[in-house]
N, C-alpha and C. Protein backbone atom coordinates (compact mmCIF):
# COMPACT_ATOMS: atom_id res chain seq x y z
N MET A 1 101.18 85.55 103.30
CA MET A 1 101.64 86.49 102.30
C MET A 1 103.00 87.03 102.74
N PRO A 2 104.05 86.84 101.91
CA PRO A 2 105.37 87.36 102.27
C PRO A 2 105.33 88.88 102.43
N HIS A 3 106.11 89.37 103.38
CA HIS A 3 106.16 90.82 103.56
C HIS A 3 107.52 91.24 104.09
N GLY A 4 107.83 92.50 103.83
CA GLY A 4 109.05 93.09 104.33
C GLY A 4 108.69 94.30 105.17
N LYS A 5 109.66 95.17 105.38
CA LYS A 5 109.42 96.37 106.19
C LYS A 5 108.42 97.31 105.54
N HIS A 6 108.46 97.40 104.21
CA HIS A 6 107.69 98.43 103.51
C HIS A 6 106.58 97.90 102.63
N SER A 7 106.43 96.57 102.54
CA SER A 7 105.46 96.06 101.58
C SER A 7 105.01 94.65 101.92
N ARG A 8 103.98 94.23 101.20
CA ARG A 8 103.51 92.84 101.22
C ARG A 8 103.48 92.36 99.78
N VAL A 9 103.74 91.06 99.60
CA VAL A 9 103.78 90.50 98.25
C VAL A 9 102.83 89.31 98.18
N LEU A 10 101.99 89.31 97.17
CA LEU A 10 101.10 88.18 96.90
C LEU A 10 101.60 87.51 95.64
N LEU A 11 101.82 86.21 95.72
CA LEU A 11 102.27 85.43 94.57
C LEU A 11 101.09 84.65 94.04
N ALA A 12 100.81 84.80 92.74
CA ALA A 12 99.67 84.13 92.12
C ALA A 12 100.06 83.69 90.72
N GLY A 13 100.24 82.38 90.56
CA GLY A 13 100.64 81.87 89.25
C GLY A 13 101.94 82.50 88.81
N PRO A 14 101.98 83.05 87.59
CA PRO A 14 103.23 83.64 87.09
C PRO A 14 103.44 85.09 87.53
N LEU A 15 102.56 85.60 88.40
CA LEU A 15 102.62 87.02 88.76
C LEU A 15 102.97 87.23 90.23
N ALA A 16 103.60 88.36 90.49
CA ALA A 16 103.85 88.84 91.86
C ALA A 16 103.20 90.21 91.98
N PHE A 17 102.39 90.38 93.01
CA PHE A 17 101.73 91.65 93.28
C PHE A 17 102.36 92.22 94.54
N LYS A 18 103.04 93.33 94.39
CA LYS A 18 103.73 93.96 95.53
C LYS A 18 102.97 95.22 95.91
N LEU A 19 102.46 95.24 97.14
CA LEU A 19 101.73 96.40 97.64
C LEU A 19 102.58 97.08 98.70
N LEU A 20 103.03 98.28 98.38
CA LEU A 20 103.82 99.03 99.34
C LEU A 20 102.91 99.66 100.39
N ASN A 21 103.41 99.75 101.60
CA ASN A 21 102.63 100.31 102.70
C ASN A 21 102.28 101.77 102.43
N PRO A 22 101.21 102.27 103.07
CA PRO A 22 100.87 103.69 102.93
C PRO A 22 102.09 104.55 103.27
N GLY A 23 102.26 105.60 102.51
CA GLY A 23 103.41 106.47 102.72
C GLY A 23 104.61 106.10 101.87
N PHE A 24 104.51 105.01 101.10
CA PHE A 24 105.64 104.56 100.28
C PHE A 24 105.32 104.60 98.78
N ARG A 25 104.40 105.45 98.39
CA ARG A 25 104.03 105.59 96.97
C ARG A 25 105.25 105.98 96.13
N ALA A 26 106.10 106.87 96.66
CA ALA A 26 107.30 107.29 95.92
C ALA A 26 108.22 106.10 95.70
N ASN A 27 108.29 105.19 96.67
CA ASN A 27 109.11 103.99 96.51
C ASN A 27 108.55 103.11 95.40
N ALA A 28 107.24 103.04 95.28
CA ALA A 28 106.61 102.26 94.21
C ALA A 28 106.97 102.85 92.85
N ARG A 29 106.91 104.18 92.75
CA ARG A 29 107.29 104.84 91.48
C ARG A 29 108.75 104.55 91.15
N LYS A 30 109.60 104.66 92.16
CA LYS A 30 111.03 104.45 91.94
C LYS A 30 111.31 103.00 91.51
N GLU A 31 110.70 102.04 92.20
CA GLU A 31 110.93 100.64 91.83
C GLU A 31 110.44 100.38 90.41
N ALA A 32 109.28 100.91 90.06
CA ALA A 32 108.76 100.74 88.70
C ALA A 32 109.74 101.30 87.68
N ARG A 33 110.30 102.47 87.96
CA ARG A 33 111.25 103.09 87.03
C ARG A 33 112.48 102.21 86.83
N PHE A 34 113.04 101.67 87.92
CA PHE A 34 114.23 100.83 87.78
C PHE A 34 113.90 99.50 87.10
N LEU A 35 112.75 98.92 87.40
CA LEU A 35 112.38 97.67 86.74
C LEU A 35 112.22 97.88 85.23
N ARG A 36 111.65 99.00 84.83
CA ARG A 36 111.54 99.31 83.39
C ARG A 36 112.93 99.45 82.78
N GLN A 37 113.81 100.16 83.46
CA GLN A 37 115.16 100.37 82.95
C GLN A 37 115.92 99.05 82.81
N LEU A 38 115.67 98.10 83.70
CA LEU A 38 116.41 96.84 83.70
C LEU A 38 115.74 95.76 82.86
N ARG A 39 114.63 96.07 82.24
CA ARG A 39 113.84 95.07 81.49
C ARG A 39 114.70 94.26 80.52
N SER A 40 115.55 94.92 79.75
CA SER A 40 116.32 94.22 78.72
C SER A 40 117.50 93.42 79.27
N THR A 41 117.84 93.60 80.54
CA THR A 41 119.01 92.91 81.10
C THR A 41 118.70 91.49 81.57
N GLY A 42 117.45 91.22 81.90
CA GLY A 42 117.09 89.90 82.42
C GLY A 42 117.48 89.69 83.88
N MET A 43 118.03 90.71 84.54
CA MET A 43 118.48 90.53 85.92
C MET A 43 117.37 90.77 86.94
N ALA A 44 116.27 91.35 86.52
CA ALA A 44 115.17 91.70 87.43
C ALA A 44 113.87 91.14 86.88
N PRO A 45 112.83 91.08 87.71
CA PRO A 45 111.54 90.61 87.20
C PRO A 45 111.01 91.52 86.10
N ARG A 46 110.29 90.93 85.14
CA ARG A 46 109.61 91.74 84.14
C ARG A 46 108.53 92.55 84.84
N PHE A 47 108.51 93.83 84.54
CA PHE A 47 107.54 94.73 85.16
C PHE A 47 106.36 94.87 84.21
N TYR A 48 105.14 94.75 84.74
CA TYR A 48 103.95 94.87 83.91
C TYR A 48 103.27 96.23 84.08
N PHE A 49 102.94 96.60 85.31
CA PHE A 49 102.36 97.93 85.52
C PHE A 49 102.33 98.28 87.00
N ARG A 50 102.07 99.58 87.23
CA ARG A 50 101.93 100.10 88.60
C ARG A 50 100.60 100.81 88.69
N LEU A 51 99.93 100.61 89.79
CA LEU A 51 98.68 101.30 90.08
C LEU A 51 98.79 101.84 91.51
N GLY A 52 99.15 103.10 91.64
CA GLY A 52 99.37 103.67 92.97
C GLY A 52 100.53 102.98 93.67
N ARG A 53 100.24 102.34 94.80
CA ARG A 53 101.27 101.64 95.57
C ARG A 53 101.43 100.17 95.16
N LEU A 54 100.66 99.72 94.17
CA LEU A 54 100.68 98.33 93.74
C LEU A 54 101.54 98.17 92.49
N LEU A 55 102.48 97.23 92.56
CA LEU A 55 103.31 96.87 91.40
C LEU A 55 102.93 95.46 90.98
N VAL A 56 102.78 95.25 89.68
CA VAL A 56 102.52 93.91 89.15
C VAL A 56 103.71 93.55 88.28
N MET A 57 104.31 92.41 88.60
CA MET A 57 105.53 91.99 87.91
C MET A 57 105.58 90.48 87.79
N GLU A 58 106.57 90.03 87.07
CA GLU A 58 106.82 88.60 86.91
C GLU A 58 107.19 87.99 88.26
N ARG A 59 106.66 86.81 88.51
CA ARG A 59 107.04 86.05 89.69
C ARG A 59 108.34 85.31 89.38
N ILE A 60 109.33 85.48 90.22
CA ILE A 60 110.61 84.80 90.04
C ILE A 60 110.64 83.59 90.96
N GLN A 61 110.80 82.42 90.36
CA GLN A 61 110.88 81.20 91.15
C GLN A 61 112.30 80.67 91.09
N GLY A 62 112.81 80.34 92.23
CA GLY A 62 114.17 79.83 92.32
C GLY A 62 114.57 79.72 93.78
N THR A 63 115.86 79.67 94.00
CA THR A 63 116.39 79.51 95.35
C THR A 63 117.02 80.81 95.83
N PRO A 64 116.45 81.41 96.88
CA PRO A 64 117.10 82.61 97.43
C PRO A 64 118.40 82.24 98.14
N VAL A 65 119.30 83.18 98.22
CA VAL A 65 120.60 82.93 98.86
C VAL A 65 120.42 82.35 100.25
N ARG A 66 119.44 82.81 101.00
CA ARG A 66 119.27 82.32 102.38
C ARG A 66 118.95 80.83 102.45
N ASN A 67 118.45 80.24 101.36
CA ASN A 67 118.13 78.81 101.34
C ASN A 67 119.22 77.98 100.68
N MET A 68 120.33 78.59 100.31
CA MET A 68 121.42 77.88 99.66
C MET A 68 122.39 77.30 100.69
N THR A 69 122.99 76.20 100.32
CA THR A 69 124.07 75.65 101.13
C THR A 69 125.31 76.51 100.87
N PRO A 70 126.31 76.43 101.75
CA PRO A 70 127.55 77.16 101.48
C PRO A 70 128.15 76.81 100.12
N ASP A 71 128.08 75.54 99.72
CA ASP A 71 128.62 75.16 98.41
C ASP A 71 127.83 75.82 97.27
N GLN A 72 126.52 75.91 97.42
CA GLN A 72 125.71 76.57 96.39
C GLN A 72 126.04 78.06 96.30
N VAL A 73 126.27 78.69 97.45
CA VAL A 73 126.66 80.11 97.43
C VAL A 73 127.98 80.25 96.69
N ARG A 74 128.93 79.36 96.98
CA ARG A 74 130.24 79.43 96.31
C ARG A 74 130.10 79.22 94.80
N GLN A 75 129.21 78.31 94.41
CA GLN A 75 129.02 78.02 92.98
C GLN A 75 128.35 79.18 92.24
N THR A 76 127.41 79.84 92.89
CA THR A 76 126.66 80.90 92.21
C THR A 76 127.30 82.28 92.37
N ALA A 77 128.27 82.41 93.25
CA ALA A 77 128.90 83.73 93.50
C ALA A 77 129.36 84.41 92.21
N PRO A 78 130.05 83.72 91.28
CA PRO A 78 130.47 84.41 90.06
C PRO A 78 129.29 84.94 89.24
N LEU A 79 128.18 84.21 89.22
CA LEU A 79 127.00 84.67 88.47
C LEU A 79 126.44 85.95 89.08
N PHE A 80 126.33 85.97 90.41
CA PHE A 80 125.84 87.18 91.07
C PHE A 80 126.80 88.35 90.88
N LEU A 81 128.10 88.08 90.97
CA LEU A 81 129.08 89.16 90.78
C LEU A 81 128.97 89.76 89.38
N LYS A 82 128.77 88.93 88.37
CA LYS A 82 128.65 89.44 87.00
C LYS A 82 127.41 90.32 86.83
N VAL A 83 126.30 89.92 87.43
CA VAL A 83 125.08 90.72 87.35
C VAL A 83 125.26 92.04 88.11
N LEU A 84 125.88 91.97 89.28
CA LEU A 84 126.10 93.19 90.06
C LEU A 84 127.09 94.12 89.37
N HIS A 85 128.06 93.55 88.68
CA HIS A 85 129.01 94.36 87.90
C HIS A 85 128.26 95.09 86.78
N GLN A 86 127.33 94.39 86.15
CA GLN A 86 126.50 95.01 85.11
C GLN A 86 125.67 96.15 85.71
N LEU A 87 125.13 95.93 86.89
CA LEU A 87 124.36 96.97 87.57
C LEU A 87 125.25 98.18 87.91
N ASP A 88 126.47 97.91 88.36
CA ASP A 88 127.43 98.99 88.60
C ASP A 88 127.67 99.78 87.32
N GLY A 89 127.82 99.06 86.20
CA GLY A 89 128.05 99.71 84.92
C GLY A 89 126.90 100.60 84.47
N LEU A 90 125.70 100.28 84.92
CA LEU A 90 124.52 101.09 84.60
C LEU A 90 124.37 102.28 85.55
N GLY A 91 125.23 102.35 86.55
CA GLY A 91 125.16 103.46 87.50
C GLY A 91 123.98 103.35 88.46
N ILE A 92 123.60 102.11 88.78
CA ILE A 92 122.48 101.88 89.69
C ILE A 92 123.00 101.25 90.97
N GLN A 93 122.73 101.89 92.08
CA GLN A 93 123.08 101.35 93.40
C GLN A 93 121.84 100.67 93.95
N LYS A 94 121.86 99.33 94.02
CA LYS A 94 120.68 98.60 94.47
C LYS A 94 120.48 98.72 95.97
N GLU A 95 121.54 98.79 96.73
CA GLU A 95 121.54 98.71 98.19
C GLU A 95 121.23 97.27 98.60
N GLU A 96 121.61 96.93 99.76
CA GLU A 96 121.32 95.62 100.35
C GLU A 96 122.09 94.47 99.73
N ALA A 97 123.10 94.72 98.90
CA ALA A 97 123.87 93.61 98.32
C ALA A 97 124.73 92.92 99.38
N HIS A 98 124.94 93.56 100.51
CA HIS A 98 125.68 92.91 101.59
C HIS A 98 124.77 91.99 102.40
N ARG A 99 123.45 92.07 102.16
CA ARG A 99 122.47 91.18 102.79
C ARG A 99 121.58 90.59 101.69
N PRO A 100 122.11 89.67 100.91
CA PRO A 100 121.37 89.17 99.74
C PRO A 100 120.37 88.06 100.05
N ASP A 101 120.12 87.80 101.32
CA ASP A 101 119.38 86.62 101.74
C ASP A 101 118.12 86.30 100.93
N LYS A 102 117.23 87.26 100.76
CA LYS A 102 115.97 86.95 100.08
C LYS A 102 115.77 87.67 98.76
N HIS A 103 116.66 88.60 98.41
CA HIS A 103 116.50 89.38 97.18
C HIS A 103 117.39 88.91 96.04
N PHE A 104 118.24 87.94 96.29
CA PHE A 104 119.12 87.38 95.27
C PHE A 104 118.67 85.94 95.05
N ILE A 105 118.22 85.65 93.84
CA ILE A 105 117.59 84.36 93.54
C ILE A 105 118.36 83.64 92.43
N HIS A 106 118.63 82.36 92.65
CA HIS A 106 119.22 81.53 91.59
C HIS A 106 118.09 80.75 90.94
N THR A 107 117.96 80.88 89.63
CA THR A 107 116.93 80.19 88.87
C THR A 107 117.61 79.28 87.84
N PRO A 108 116.87 78.38 87.22
CA PRO A 108 117.48 77.56 86.17
C PRO A 108 118.02 78.40 85.00
N GLN A 109 117.48 79.61 84.82
CA GLN A 109 117.93 80.48 83.73
C GLN A 109 119.09 81.38 84.13
N GLY A 110 119.47 81.38 85.39
CA GLY A 110 120.56 82.24 85.86
C GLY A 110 120.20 82.87 87.19
N VAL A 111 120.73 84.04 87.45
CA VAL A 111 120.45 84.71 88.72
C VAL A 111 119.60 85.96 88.48
N ARG A 112 118.76 86.25 89.44
CA ARG A 112 117.86 87.41 89.33
C ARG A 112 117.90 88.18 90.65
N LEU A 113 117.65 89.46 90.56
CA LEU A 113 117.64 90.34 91.72
C LEU A 113 116.23 90.88 91.91
N LEU A 114 115.79 90.93 93.15
CA LEU A 114 114.47 91.45 93.49
C LEU A 114 114.60 92.71 94.33
N ASP A 115 113.53 93.46 94.41
CA ASP A 115 113.37 94.56 95.34
C ASP A 115 114.28 95.75 95.03
N PHE A 116 113.79 96.61 94.18
CA PHE A 116 114.54 97.80 93.78
C PHE A 116 113.93 99.09 94.35
N GLU A 117 113.11 98.96 95.40
CA GLU A 117 112.46 100.16 95.95
C GLU A 117 113.45 101.10 96.61
N ARG A 118 114.61 100.60 97.05
CA ARG A 118 115.62 101.47 97.67
C ARG A 118 116.73 101.84 96.69
N ALA A 119 116.66 101.35 95.47
CA ALA A 119 117.72 101.63 94.48
C ALA A 119 117.79 103.12 94.17
N ARG A 120 118.95 103.52 93.68
CA ARG A 120 119.14 104.92 93.30
C ARG A 120 120.25 105.00 92.26
N LYS A 121 120.25 106.08 91.50
CA LYS A 121 121.33 106.34 90.56
C LYS A 121 122.55 106.78 91.36
N ASN A 122 123.73 106.35 90.89
CA ASN A 122 124.96 106.69 91.60
C ASN A 122 126.11 106.63 90.60
N GLU A 123 126.94 107.64 90.58
CA GLU A 123 128.07 107.64 89.65
C GLU A 123 129.10 106.58 90.00
N ARG A 124 129.19 106.20 91.27
CA ARG A 124 130.16 105.20 91.71
C ARG A 124 129.46 104.14 92.56
N PRO A 125 128.61 103.33 91.94
CA PRO A 125 127.88 102.33 92.70
C PRO A 125 128.81 101.29 93.33
N SER A 126 128.33 100.66 94.39
CA SER A 126 129.17 99.69 95.10
C SER A 126 128.45 98.36 95.31
N ASN A 127 127.68 97.93 94.32
CA ASN A 127 126.97 96.66 94.44
C ASN A 127 127.93 95.50 94.59
N VAL A 128 128.96 95.46 93.75
CA VAL A 128 129.94 94.37 93.82
C VAL A 128 130.65 94.39 95.16
N THR A 129 131.12 95.54 95.60
CA THR A 129 131.87 95.59 96.86
C THR A 129 130.98 95.24 98.04
N GLN A 130 129.71 95.61 98.00
CA GLN A 130 128.80 95.19 99.08
C GLN A 130 128.65 93.68 99.09
N PHE A 131 128.49 93.07 97.92
CA PHE A 131 128.33 91.61 97.86
C PHE A 131 129.61 90.91 98.28
N VAL A 132 130.75 91.47 97.94
CA VAL A 132 132.04 90.90 98.35
C VAL A 132 132.13 90.85 99.88
N ASN A 133 131.61 91.86 100.56
CA ASN A 133 131.60 91.83 102.03
C ASN A 133 130.81 90.64 102.54
N PHE A 134 129.69 90.33 101.89
CA PHE A 134 128.92 89.13 102.23
C PHE A 134 129.72 87.87 101.93
N LEU A 135 130.39 87.83 100.77
CA LEU A 135 131.12 86.63 100.34
C LEU A 135 132.33 86.31 101.20
N ASP A 136 132.82 87.26 101.96
CA ASP A 136 134.04 87.04 102.75
C ASP A 136 133.90 85.85 103.70
N ARG A 137 132.70 85.52 104.13
CA ARG A 137 132.52 84.35 105.01
C ARG A 137 132.67 83.03 104.25
N TYR A 138 132.51 83.07 102.93
CA TYR A 138 132.65 81.88 102.10
C TYR A 138 134.01 81.82 101.41
N PHE A 139 134.59 82.98 101.18
CA PHE A 139 135.90 83.11 100.53
C PHE A 139 136.76 84.06 101.36
N PRO A 140 137.29 83.57 102.50
CA PRO A 140 138.08 84.47 103.36
C PRO A 140 139.20 85.15 102.56
N GLY A 141 139.33 86.44 102.76
CA GLY A 141 140.36 87.22 102.08
C GLY A 141 139.87 87.97 100.85
N ILE A 142 138.68 87.66 100.38
CA ILE A 142 138.19 88.29 99.15
C ILE A 142 137.90 89.78 99.35
N ARG A 143 137.67 90.17 100.59
CA ARG A 143 137.32 91.57 100.88
C ARG A 143 138.40 92.54 100.39
N LYS A 144 139.67 92.13 100.48
CA LYS A 144 140.78 92.99 100.01
C LYS A 144 140.62 93.29 98.52
N LEU A 145 140.22 92.28 97.77
CA LEU A 145 140.02 92.47 96.33
C LEU A 145 138.80 93.36 96.05
N GLY A 146 137.84 93.34 96.95
CA GLY A 146 136.68 94.21 96.80
C GLY A 146 137.07 95.67 96.87
N HIS A 147 138.02 95.98 97.74
CA HIS A 147 138.51 97.37 97.84
C HIS A 147 139.21 97.77 96.54
N ALA A 148 139.99 96.85 95.97
CA ALA A 148 140.68 97.14 94.70
C ALA A 148 139.66 97.33 93.57
N TYR A 149 138.60 96.53 93.58
CA TYR A 149 137.56 96.65 92.56
C TYR A 149 136.98 98.07 92.54
N LYS A 150 136.78 98.63 93.71
CA LYS A 150 136.15 99.95 93.81
C LYS A 150 136.94 101.02 93.05
N SER A 151 138.26 100.85 92.94
CA SER A 151 139.04 101.85 92.22
C SER A 151 139.16 101.54 90.73
N SER A 152 139.02 100.27 90.34
CA SER A 152 139.22 99.90 88.93
C SER A 152 137.95 99.41 88.22
N TYR A 153 136.99 98.92 88.99
CA TYR A 153 135.79 98.27 88.46
C TYR A 153 136.14 97.09 87.54
N ASP A 154 137.28 96.46 87.83
CA ASP A 154 137.72 95.28 87.09
C ASP A 154 137.29 94.04 87.88
N LEU A 155 136.41 93.26 87.30
CA LEU A 155 135.84 92.09 87.96
C LEU A 155 136.76 90.87 87.90
N LYS A 156 137.67 90.85 86.95
CA LYS A 156 138.50 89.67 86.69
C LYS A 156 139.25 89.16 87.93
N PRO A 157 139.93 90.01 88.73
CA PRO A 157 140.63 89.48 89.91
C PRO A 157 139.70 88.78 90.91
N LEU A 158 138.49 89.29 91.06
CA LEU A 158 137.54 88.65 91.97
C LEU A 158 137.13 87.28 91.46
N LEU A 159 136.84 87.19 90.17
CA LEU A 159 136.44 85.91 89.59
C LEU A 159 137.57 84.90 89.64
N GLU A 160 138.80 85.35 89.40
CA GLU A 160 139.95 84.45 89.48
C GLU A 160 140.17 83.96 90.91
N PHE A 161 140.00 84.83 91.89
CA PHE A 161 140.14 84.46 93.30
C PHE A 161 139.14 83.36 93.65
N ILE A 162 137.89 83.54 93.23
CA ILE A 162 136.85 82.55 93.51
C ILE A 162 137.16 81.23 92.82
N ARG A 163 137.56 81.31 91.57
CA ARG A 163 137.89 80.09 90.81
C ARG A 163 139.00 79.31 91.51
N ALA A 164 140.00 80.00 92.03
CA ALA A 164 141.13 79.35 92.71
C ALA A 164 140.71 78.73 94.04
N LYS A 165 139.66 79.23 94.67
CA LYS A 165 139.22 78.74 95.99
C LYS A 165 138.21 77.61 95.90
N LYS A 166 137.62 77.38 94.75
CA LYS A 166 136.59 76.33 94.64
C LYS A 166 137.16 74.95 94.79
């Protein structure tokens, strides 16, 4: 059964059952709230219900960033940046975008984000800039544009930089 620091996940057919460890009930409530808010965006799993520390949601099948080749990361980077830009626009700070290894999934339908238990509302979220820090190993020099993004929230220069480097 896959597990992280705060939870265990059971995958069964089309469902994912996430059980947060004792003491993390508030995290379960918070994740449920963000999954409900993101339902119409398609960027997160469909949320079905919460029962105490247990969350029941859609199982996302695809390739996590940690299992991608460098070329696959380069190919999917614009898709992830667009989703993270959308998340920034909603004022949601996901956290962990600088370590997307297992929570950023590429599926045949696009890209999806998992694990919103640490997410929070923020007037100036930095999901894109966090992900740009990760991307710097695949696109050297992109970090400078990430700093510019933080002041303008304009995604176009980042996407053009990536397009020119492919």
